[in-house]
Coordinates of C-alpha atoms and ligand atoms in Angstrom, one line a residue:
X1 CA 0.6 38.1 -20.1
X2 CA 1.4 37.5 -16.4
X3 CA -2.1 37.7 -15.1
X4 CA -2.5 34.7 -12.9
X5 CA -1.7 34.5 -9.2
X6 CA -1.2 30.8 -9.0
X7 CA -0.6 27.7 -11.2
X8 CA -1.7 24.1 -10.8
X9 CA -0.2 21.2 -12.7
X10 CA -2.4 18.1 -12.9
X11 CA -6.1 18.7 -13.5
X12 CA -7.3 15.3 -12.1
X13 CA -10.1 15.5 -9.5
X14 CA -7.9 16.9 -6.8
X15 CA -6.1 19.5 -9.0
X16 CA -9.4 20.6 -10.7
X17 CA -11.2 20.9 -7.4
X18 CA -8.5 22.9 -5.6
X19 CA -8.2 25.2 -8.6
X20 CA -12.0 25.9 -8.6
X21 CA -11.8 26.5 -4.8
X22 CA -9.0 29.1 -5.4
X23 CA -11.1 30.6 -8.3
X24 CA -14.2 30.8 -6.0
X25 CA -11.9 32.8 -3.6
X26 CA -11.2 35.3 -6.3
X27 CA -7.7 34.2 -7.2
X28 CA -6.7 34.0 -10.8
X29 CA -5.5 30.5 -11.5
X30 CA -3.8 28.8 -14.4
X31 CA -4.1 25.1 -14.8
X32 CA -1.9 22.7 -16.9
X33 CA -2.5 19.2 -17.9
X34 CA -1.1 17.3 -20.9
X35 CA -4.4 15.6 -21.3
X36 CA -6.7 17.8 -23.4
X37 CA -9.8 16.0 -22.1
X38 CA -8.9 17.2 -18.5
X39 CA -8.4 20.7 -19.7
X40 CA -11.8 20.7 -21.4
X41 CA -13.5 19.2 -18.4
X42 CA -12.1 22.1 -16.2
X43 CA -13.3 24.6 -18.8
X44 CA -16.8 23.2 -18.6
X45 CA -16.9 23.8 -14.8
X46 CA -15.8 27.4 -14.7
X47 CA -18.3 30.2 -14.4
X48 CA -18.2 34.0 -15.2
X49 CA -16.9 35.0 -11.8
X50 CA -13.8 32.7 -12.2
X51 CA -10.6 34.0 -13.7
X52 CA -9.1 30.7 -14.9
X53 CA -6.9 29.6 -17.8
X54 CA -6.5 26.0 -18.7
X55 CA -3.9 24.8 -21.1
X56 CA -1.9 21.8 -22.3
X57 CA 1.2 23.9 -23.1
X58 CA 3.9 24.3 -20.4
X59 CA 5.2 27.5 -22.0
X60 CA 1.7 29.2 -22.1
X61 CA 1.1 28.1 -18.5
X62 CA 4.4 29.4 -17.1
X63 CA 4.2 32.6 -19.1
X64 CA 0.7 33.3 -17.7
X65 CA 1.7 33.2 -14.0
X66 CA 2.8 36.3 -12.2
X67 CA 6.4 36.3 -11.0
X68 CA 7.8 35.1 -8.8
X69 CA 5.6 32.2 -9.8
X70 CA 3.8 29.9 -7.4
X71 CA 3.0 26.5 -9.0
X72 CA 1.4 23.5 -7.3
X73 CA 1.8 20.0 -8.5
X74 CA -1.1 17.6 -8.0
X75 CA 0.2 14.6 -9.7
X76 CA 0.7 11.0 -8.4
X77 CA 3.6 10.6 -5.9
X78 CA 6.9 9.2 -7.2
X79 CA 8.3 9.6 -10.7
X80 CA 5.4 11.8 -12.0
X81 CA 6.5 14.5 -9.5
X82 CA 10.1 14.5 -10.8
X83 CA 8.9 14.5 -14.5
X84 CA 6.6 17.5 -13.8
X85 CA 9.4 19.4 -12.1
X86 CA 11.8 18.6 -15.0
X87 CA 9.3 19.8 -17.6
X88 CA 8.7 23.0 -15.7
X89 CA 12.3 23.9 -14.9
X90 CA 13.4 25.3 -18.3
X91 CA 10.5 27.8 -18.0
X92 CA 11.1 28.9 -14.4
X93 CA 13.3 31.6 -12.8
X94 CA 15.1 32.1 -9.5
X95 CA 12.7 32.9 -6.7
X96 CA 9.8 30.8 -8.1
X97 CA 8.1 28.4 -5.8
X98 CA 7.0 24.8 -6.6
X99 CA 4.6 23.2 -4.2
X100 CA 4.1 19.4 -4.3
X101 CA 0.5 18.8 -3.1
X102 CA 0.6 15.0 -3.4
X103 CA 1.3 12.2 -0.8
X104 CA 5.0 12.2 -1.6
X105 CA 7.4 10.0 0.4
X106 CA 9.2 12.5 2.7
X107 CA 12.8 11.6 1.7
X108 CA 11.9 12.4 -1.9
X109 CA 10.8 15.8 -0.7
X110 CA 14.1 16.4 1.1
X111 CA 16.0 15.4 -2.1
X112 CA 13.9 17.7 -4.3
X113 CA 14.2 20.5 -1.7
X114 CA 18.0 20.3 -1.8
X115 CA 18.2 19.9 -5.7
X116 CA 15.9 22.9 -6.3
X117 CA 17.4 25.2 -3.7
X118 CA 20.7 24.9 -5.6
X119 CA 18.7 26.6 -8.5
X120 CA 17.2 29.1 -6.1
X121 CA 13.8 27.6 -6.6
X122 CA 11.8 27.3 -3.4
X123 CA 10.2 23.8 -2.9
X124 CA 7.3 23.0 -0.7
X125 CA 6.0 19.6 0.2
X126 CA 2.4 20.2 1.3
X127 CA 0.1 17.5 2.6
X128 CA -3.5 18.1 1.5
X129 CA -6.3 16.2 3.2
X130 CA -10.0 16.0 2.8
X131 CA -10.4 14.1 -0.5
X132 CA -12.3 15.5 -3.4
X133 CA -14.8 17.4 -1.4
X134 CA -12.1 18.9 0.9
X135 CA -10.1 20.1 -2.1
X136 CA -13.2 21.8 -3.6
X137 CA -14.7 23.3 -0.4
X138 CA -11.9 23.4 2.2
X139 CA -9.1 21.0 2.9
X140 CA -6.6 20.8 5.7
X141 CA -3.3 21.9 4.3
X142 CA 0.1 20.8 5.8
X143 CA 2.9 22.9 4.2
X144 CA 6.6 22.5 5.0
X145 CA 9.6 24.2 3.4
X146 CA 11.1 27.7 3.2
X147 CA 9.4 30.0 5.8
X148 CA 9.8 33.2 3.8
X149 CA 8.3 31.6 0.7
X150 CA 5.4 30.4 2.8
X151 CA 4.5 34.0 3.7
X152 CA 4.0 34.7 0.0
X153 CA 1.6 31.7 -0.3
X154 CA -0.2 32.3 3.0
X155 CA -3.1 34.5 1.7
X156 CA -4.1 31.9 -0.9
X157 CA -3.8 28.9 1.4
X158 CA -5.6 30.5 4.2
X159 CA -8.5 31.5 1.9
X160 CA -9.0 28.0 0.5
X161 CA -8.4 25.9 3.6
X162 CA -11.2 24.6 5.8
X163 CA -12.1 26.9 8.8
X164 CA -12.8 26.0 12.4
X165 CA -14.2 28.8 14.5
X166 CA -13.1 31.1 11.7
X167 CA -9.5 29.9 11.9
X168 CA -8.0 28.3 8.7
X169 CA -6.8 24.7 8.8
X170 CA -3.3 25.6 7.5
X171 CA -0.1 26.8 9.1
X172 CA 3.6 26.7 8.3
X173 CA 4.7 23.4 9.8
X174 CA 8.5 23.4 9.5
X175 CA 11.6 22.9 7.4
X176 CA 12.2 20.6 4.5
X177 CA 9.8 17.6 4.4
X178 CA 7.9 18.6 7.6
X179 CA 4.6 19.0 5.6
X180 CA 4.8 15.6 3.9
X181 CA 5.9 13.9 7.2
X182 CA 2.9 15.3 9.1
X183 CA 0.6 14.2 6.3
X184 CA 2.2 10.8 6.3
X185 CA 1.5 10.4 10.0
X186 CA -2.0 11.8 9.5
X187 CA -2.6 8.9 7.1
X188 CA -1.1 6.5 9.6
X189 CA -3.7 7.6 12.2
X190 CA -6.3 7.4 9.4
X191 CA -5.4 3.8 8.9
X192 CA -5.5 3.1 12.6
X193 CA -8.9 4.6 13.2
X194 CA -10.4 3.0 10.1
X195 CA -9.2 -0.4 11.3
X196 CA -10.7 0.3 14.8
X197 CA -14.0 1.1 13.1
X198 CA -13.9 -2.0 11.0
X199 CA -13.2 -4.2 14.1
X200 CA -16.0 -2.4 16.0
X201 CA -18.4 -3.3 13.2
X202 CA -17.2 -6.9 13.2
X203 CA -17.6 -7.3 16.9
X204 CA -21.1 -5.8 16.9
X205 CA -22.2 -7.9 14.0
X206 CA -20.4 -11.3 14.2
X207 CA -19.7 -11.2 18.0
X208 CA -22.8 -9.8 19.5
X209 CA -25.2 -10.5 16.6
X210 CA -26.4 -6.9 16.6
X211 CA -28.4 -6.1 13.4
X212 CA -27.2 -3.6 10.8
X213 CA -30.0 -1.0 11.5
X214 CA -28.9 -0.8 15.1
X215 CA -25.2 -0.7 14.2
X216 CA -25.9 2.1 11.7
X217 CA -27.9 4.0 14.3
X218 CA -25.1 3.5 16.8
X219 CA -22.5 5.1 14.6
X220 CA -24.9 8.0 13.8
X221 CA -25.4 8.5 17.6
X222 CA -21.7 8.4 18.3
X223 CA -21.2 11.1 15.8
X224 CA -23.2 13.5 17.9
X225 CA -21.1 13.4 21.1
X226 CA -17.4 13.1 22.1
X227 CA -16.8 10.6 19.3
X228 CA -17.8 13.1 16.7
X229 CA -15.5 12.6 13.8
X230 CA -15.5 12.4 10.0
X231 CA -14.7 8.7 9.9
X232 CA -17.5 7.8 12.3
X233 CA -19.9 10.0 10.3
X234 CA -19.1 8.4 7.0
X235 CA -19.3 4.9 8.5
X236 CA -22.9 5.7 9.5
X237 CA -23.6 6.9 6.0
X238 CA -21.9 3.9 4.4
X239 CA -24.0 1.5 6.5
X240 CA -27.1 3.3 5.2
X241 CA -26.3 2.8 1.5
X242 CA -28.4 0.1 -0.2
X243 CA -27.7 -1.7 -3.5
X244 CA -30.3 -2.0 -6.3
X245 CA -31.5 -5.3 -4.9
X246 CA -32.2 -3.8 -1.6
X247 CA -29.3 -5.2 0.4
X248 CA -26.7 -3.1 2.1
X249 CA -23.9 -2.2 -0.3
X250 CA -21.2 -3.0 2.2
X251 CA -22.2 -6.7 2.2
X252 CA -21.2 -7.1 -1.5
X253 CA -17.9 -5.1 -1.2
X254 CA -14.9 -7.4 -1.4
X255 CA -12.8 -7.5 1.8
X256 CA -9.5 -7.1 -0.2
X257 CA -8.2 -3.8 1.2
X258 CA -5.8 -1.7 -1.0
X259 CA -3.4 1.0 0.0
X260 CA -1.1 3.5 -1.6
X261 CA 1.8 3.4 0.9
X262 CA 1.5 6.2 3.4
X263 CA 0.4 3.9 6.3
X264 CA 3.2 1.5 5.5
X265 CA 5.7 4.4 5.4
X266 CA 4.5 5.6 8.8
X267 CA 5.1 2.2 10.3
X268 CA 8.5 1.8 8.6
X269 CA 9.7 5.1 9.6
X270 CA 8.4 4.7 13.2
X271 CA 10.5 1.5 13.4
X272 CA 13.6 3.5 12.2
X273 CA 13.0 6.2 14.8
X274 CA 12.1 3.6 17.5
X275 CA 8.7 5.3 18.0
X276 CA 6.1 2.7 19.1
X277 CA 2.9 3.0 17.1
X278 CA 1.4 -0.5 17.4
X279 CA -2.2 0.4 16.4
X280 CA -1.0 1.8 13.1
X281 CA 1.3 -1.2 12.6
X282 CA -1.7 -3.5 13.2
X283 CA -3.8 -1.5 10.7
X284 CA -1.2 -1.9 8.0
X285 CA -0.9 -5.6 8.9
X286 CA -4.6 -6.2 8.7
X287 CA -4.8 -4.8 5.2
X288 CA -2.1 -7.3 4.3
X289 CA -4.0 -10.1 6.0
X290 CA -7.0 -9.2 3.9
X291 CA -5.0 -10.1 0.8
X292 CA -4.4 -13.6 2.0
X293 CA -7.9 -14.5 0.9
X294 CA -7.3 -18.0 -0.6
X295 CA -5.3 -19.0 2.5
X296 CA -8.0 -17.6 4.8
X297 CA -10.6 -19.6 3.1
X298 CA -8.6 -22.8 3.8
X299 CA -7.8 -21.7 7.3
X300 CA -11.4 -20.9 8.1
X301 CA -12.2 -24.6 7.7
X302 CA -9.2 -25.9 9.6
X303 CA -8.6 -23.5 12.5
X304 CA -12.0 -23.4 14.1
X305 CA -13.2 -22.1 17.5
X306 CA -16.6 -22.5 18.9
X307 CA -17.4 -19.7 21.3
X308 CA -19.9 -20.2 24.1
X309 CA -22.3 -17.3 23.5
X310 CA -23.9 -15.8 26.6
X311 CA -27.1 -13.8 26.5
X312 CA -26.2 -10.1 26.4
X313 CA -27.9 -6.8 27.0
X314 CA -27.2 -5.1 23.7
X315 CA -27.6 -1.6 24.9
X316 CA -25.2 -2.2 27.8
X317 CA -22.5 -3.8 25.5
X318 CA -22.9 -0.9 23.0
X319 CA -22.1 1.5 25.9
X320 CA -19.0 -0.6 26.7
X321 CA -18.0 -0.7 23.0
X322 CA -18.4 3.1 22.9
X323 CA -15.9 3.5 25.8
X324 CA -13.6 1.0 24.1
X325 CA -13.6 2.8 20.8
X326 CA -13.0 6.2 22.5
X327 CA -10.1 4.6 24.5
X328 CA -8.5 3.0 21.5
X329 CA -9.0 6.1 19.4
X330 CA -7.2 8.3 21.9
X331 CA -4.4 5.8 22.1
X332 CA -4.1 5.8 18.3
X333 CA -3.8 9.6 18.1
X334 CA -1.4 9.5 21.1
X335 CA 0.9 7.1 19.1
X336 CA 0.8 9.2 15.9
X337 CA 1.4 12.5 17.7
X338 CA 4.2 11.0 19.8
X339 CA 5.8 9.8 16.5
X340 CA 5.7 13.4 15.3
X341 CA 7.4 14.6 18.5
X342 CA 10.2 12.1 18.0
X343 CA 10.5 12.8 14.3
X344 CA 10.6 16.5 14.8
X345 CA 13.7 16.1 17.0
X346 CA 15.3 13.6 14.7
X347 CA 14.8 15.7 11.5
X348 CA 14.9 19.2 13.0
X349 CA 11.5 20.0 11.8
X350 CA 10.7 22.3 14.7
X351 CA 7.0 21.1 14.8
X352 CA 4.6 22.8 17.1
X353 CA 2.2 20.0 18.0
X354 CA -0.5 22.5 19.1
X355 CA -0.6 23.8 15.6
X356 CA -0.7 20.3 14.1
X357 CA -3.7 19.4 16.3
X358 CA -5.3 22.8 15.4
X359 CA -5.1 22.3 11.6
X360 CA -6.4 18.7 11.9
X361 CA -9.6 19.9 13.6
X362 CA -11.2 20.6 10.3
X363 CA -11.0 19.6 6.6
X364 CA -9.0 16.5 7.0
X365 CA -10.0 12.8 7.1
X366 CA -9.0 12.4 10.8
X367 CA -10.9 15.5 12.0
X368 CA -12.5 14.7 15.2
X369 CA -13.9 16.5 18.3
X370 CA -11.0 15.1 20.3
X371 CA -8.5 17.1 18.4
X372 CA -9.6 20.3 20.2
X373 CA -8.8 18.4 23.5
X374 CA -5.3 17.6 22.2
X375 CA -4.8 21.2 21.0
X376 CA -5.6 22.4 24.5
X377 CA -3.3 19.7 26.0
X378 CA -0.4 21.0 23.9
X379 CA -1.3 24.6 24.7
X380 CA -1.2 23.9 28.4
X381 CA 2.2 22.2 28.0
X382 CA 4.1 22.7 24.6
X383 CA 6.8 20.2 25.8
X384 CA 4.2 17.4 26.3
X385 CA 5.8 14.1 25.1
X386 CA 2.6 12.2 24.8
X387 CA -1.0 13.4 25.1
X388 CA -1.7 10.5 27.5
X389 CA 0.4 12.4 30.0
X390 CA -1.9 15.4 30.0
X391 CA -4.2 15.3 33.1
X392 CA -7.4 15.8 31.2
X393 CA -6.6 13.2 28.5
X394 CA -5.3 10.8 31.1
X395 CA -8.5 11.1 33.0
X396 CA -10.6 10.6 29.8
X397 CA -8.7 7.5 28.7
X398 CA -8.5 6.0 32.2
X399 CA -12.2 6.4 32.7
X400 CA -12.8 4.2 29.6
X401 CA -10.5 1.3 30.6
X402 CA -13.2 -0.8 32.0
X403 CA -15.3 -0.7 28.8
X404 CA -12.2 -1.3 26.7
X405 CA -11.0 -4.3 28.7
X406 CA -14.5 -5.9 28.8
X407 CA -14.9 -5.3 25.0
X408 CA -11.5 -6.8 24.2
X409 CA -12.2 -9.8 26.4
X410 CA -15.4 -10.4 24.6
X411 CA -13.7 -10.3 21.2
X412 CA -11.0 -12.7 22.4
X413 CA -13.6 -15.1 23.8
X414 CA -15.5 -15.0 20.6
X415 CA -12.6 -15.3 18.2
X416 CA -13.2 -11.9 16.6
X417 CA -9.9 -10.5 15.2
X418 CA -9.2 -7.4 17.2
X419 CA -5.6 -6.5 16.3
X420 CA -5.9 -2.7 16.5
X421 CA -7.9 -2.7 19.8
X422 CA -5.5 -5.2 21.4
X423 CA -2.5 -3.1 20.4
X424 CA -4.2 0.0 21.8
X425 CA -4.5 -1.7 25.1
X426 CA -1.0 -3.3 25.0
X427 CA 0.4 0.2 24.3
X428 CA -1.6 1.7 27.1
X429 CA -0.6 -1.0 29.6
X430 CA 3.1 -0.9 28.6
X431 CA 3.1 2.9 28.7
X432 CA 1.7 2.9 32.3
X433 CA 4.1 0.2 33.5
X434 CA 6.9 1.8 35.5
X435 CA 8.8 -1.5 35.1
X436 CA 8.6 -3.6 32.0
X437 CA 9.7 -7.3 31.6
X438 CA 12.4 -6.3 29.2
X439 CA 15.0 -7.1 31.9
X440 CA 14.3 -10.7 30.9
X441 CA 15.2 -9.9 27.3
X442 CA 18.4 -8.2 28.4
X443 CA 19.4 -11.3 30.4
X444 CA 18.6 -13.6 27.5
X445 CA 20.7 -11.5 25.1
X446 CA 23.6 -11.6 27.6
X447 CA 23.1 -15.4 28.1
X448 CA 23.3 -16.3 24.4
X449 CA 25.4 -13.5 22.9
X450 CA 27.3 -11.9 25.8
X451 CA 25.6 -8.6 24.7
X452 CA 25.9 -7.3 28.3
X453 CA 23.3 -5.6 30.5
X454 CA 22.9 -2.6 32.8
X455 CA 21.8 -2.9 36.4
X456 CA 19.5 -0.7 38.4
X457 CA 21.7 -0.7 41.5
X458 CA 25.1 0.0 40.0
X459 CA 26.7 2.0 37.1
X460 CA 28.3 0.2 34.2
X461 CA 27.9 -2.6 31.8
X462 CA 27.8 -6.2 33.0
X463 CA 28.2 -9.7 31.7
X464 CA 27.4 -13.0 33.5
X465 CA 28.5 -16.5 32.8
X466 CA 25.0 -17.8 33.0
X467 CA 25.3 -21.6 32.6
Ligands
6PG1 C1 -6.6 12.3 2.7 C2 -6.4 10.9 2.4 C3 -5.9 10.8 1.0 C4 -6.1 9.4 0.4 C5 -5.3 8.3 1.2 C6 -5.8 6.9 0.8 O1 -6.1 12.8 3.7 O2 -7.4 13.0 2.0 O3 -5.5 10.3 3.3 O4 -4.6 11.3 1.0 O5 -7.4 9.1 0.3 O6 -4.0 8.5 0.9 O7 -4.8 6.1 1.2 P1 -4.7 4.6 0.9 O8 -5.1 4.4 -0.6 O9 -3.4 4.2 1.2 O10 -5.8 4.0 1.8

C-alpha cells in the first residue's frame, strides 16, 4: 500500500503543478483534494512515466504514502491550513512531516509548529515562489522548520527546485517560521520593485510623453543587462500584449490594485521590529491609494498642477531613468535584506543571508542579476548589516545617484506620483547621514512631555525647562 514518496493536499494550480514537477523527477506522488473535478483534472494531465495517485479520500491518501510520511499542503493561507491539518491528524503517526507550502502568516506557522511538535509531527513552513510556471518547472523554495526532518525532504526539494549554474534554489533556512518569514519579505521586495516599475512607466509616458513602443523596447533592453530580472522581463511582455481591438491591453486594465496580505505583513512586522523599509511601505500604500478611485476622480479636478514642460532628449532621459531604477531597486533589496537580518536576531532564525540571496537568484518572482552581486557581498562579509555597506554595491549605487536625483526631480516638477522612488532616495540619504535631524525631535519630546534626551558630550539622561 505505501508506495508513494510524497503527498500533496490541494490540487489547485499550484498543487497540481508542483505534483507534476515531482512526478517528472521520478518521485511517486499522491494527491488529495476534496473536489472530484480537481482530482480528475490532475488525472488527465499525467502520463505513462508518472507514478501518481489522486484521490478525494483522506484515508486512501495517507495510507498510500510511505512512512514516515511527508505531506505538503497547498491550500489558501489562514483557516484552510488549520482545517487541512485537522483532517489529516487522525491518520498520521509520530515522525510524519507536514509542510505548509502557502503564503502563511509567520506567527500562524510558529503556533502550528509548537502544536504539532507536541504530537511529534514535524512541521515546515515553506515559501514557494515562481507562480504557476515556477511550480511546474522549477520554483524557488524557502523551507524553515526542523533541520533533521529537512534532510529527509532534501532530495525531493533539490530535484524540483529551479537551478542556477546547476545549484538548486532551495536550502534549509532556519528554525520555526523562518521559511514563511523569508517568503513574506520576498513578497515585500516584490511589491516594492513592482511599484518602482509602475512609477517608471508613468514617468516615461505621462511625464516625458514617450510612446508605448519605445517604453516596451526600453524594458526589453534593460532586461539584457545589469537590470535583468523577471519583473522587468514580464513588464516588456505585458506592454507587448494587444487586445482584440488592437490597443494595448494594459490601457483597459483597471488601476484598482489588489493584494493578499504579504506586503502589508512585511511592513507591519518591519514597524514592530523598527526595521526601516520605506519603499515597501510606499508600495503597500500606493495599492491602497489605488482603491480611493472615486475620491481621486474628484481630486483630479480640484487639486491641479500645470507643469512647465521643457523639450527633452528622450534617449538621454531614458539613460537617467535606467540609473534611477537601478538605484531604487538596489535600495529596495537593501531594505528587505536588512529586515531579514534584524528579524533573524529577533526571532533566532539563524538566517544565512548569502544562502537567501543564492536561492532567490532563480525560480522566484524577484530573481534578478543583482542577486548574484548580493550573494557575493554576503560571502565576502557574512556579518554585513546592509548590502549598501558592501564596497562593490556602495560603488554601484553611488554611481547612479545623479540619474536618480535628476529623474526624481523631473517627476516632482511634473506632478508624477513617485512614492517608491522618493522613499528609496530618502532611505539612501538618511542612511548616509552621519547625523540626522532627530535631535530636534528629542528636544520637542522633552519640551512638551519631559521625555528626556541624551547628549553627545555627556553621559546620562537630561531634562530642560524649555519655556
Ligand atoms: C510568488 C508570488 C506569489 C503570489 C503573490 C501575490 O512568489 O510566487 O509572490 O506568492 O503571486 O503572493 O501577492 P498579492 O496578491 O498580494 O499581490
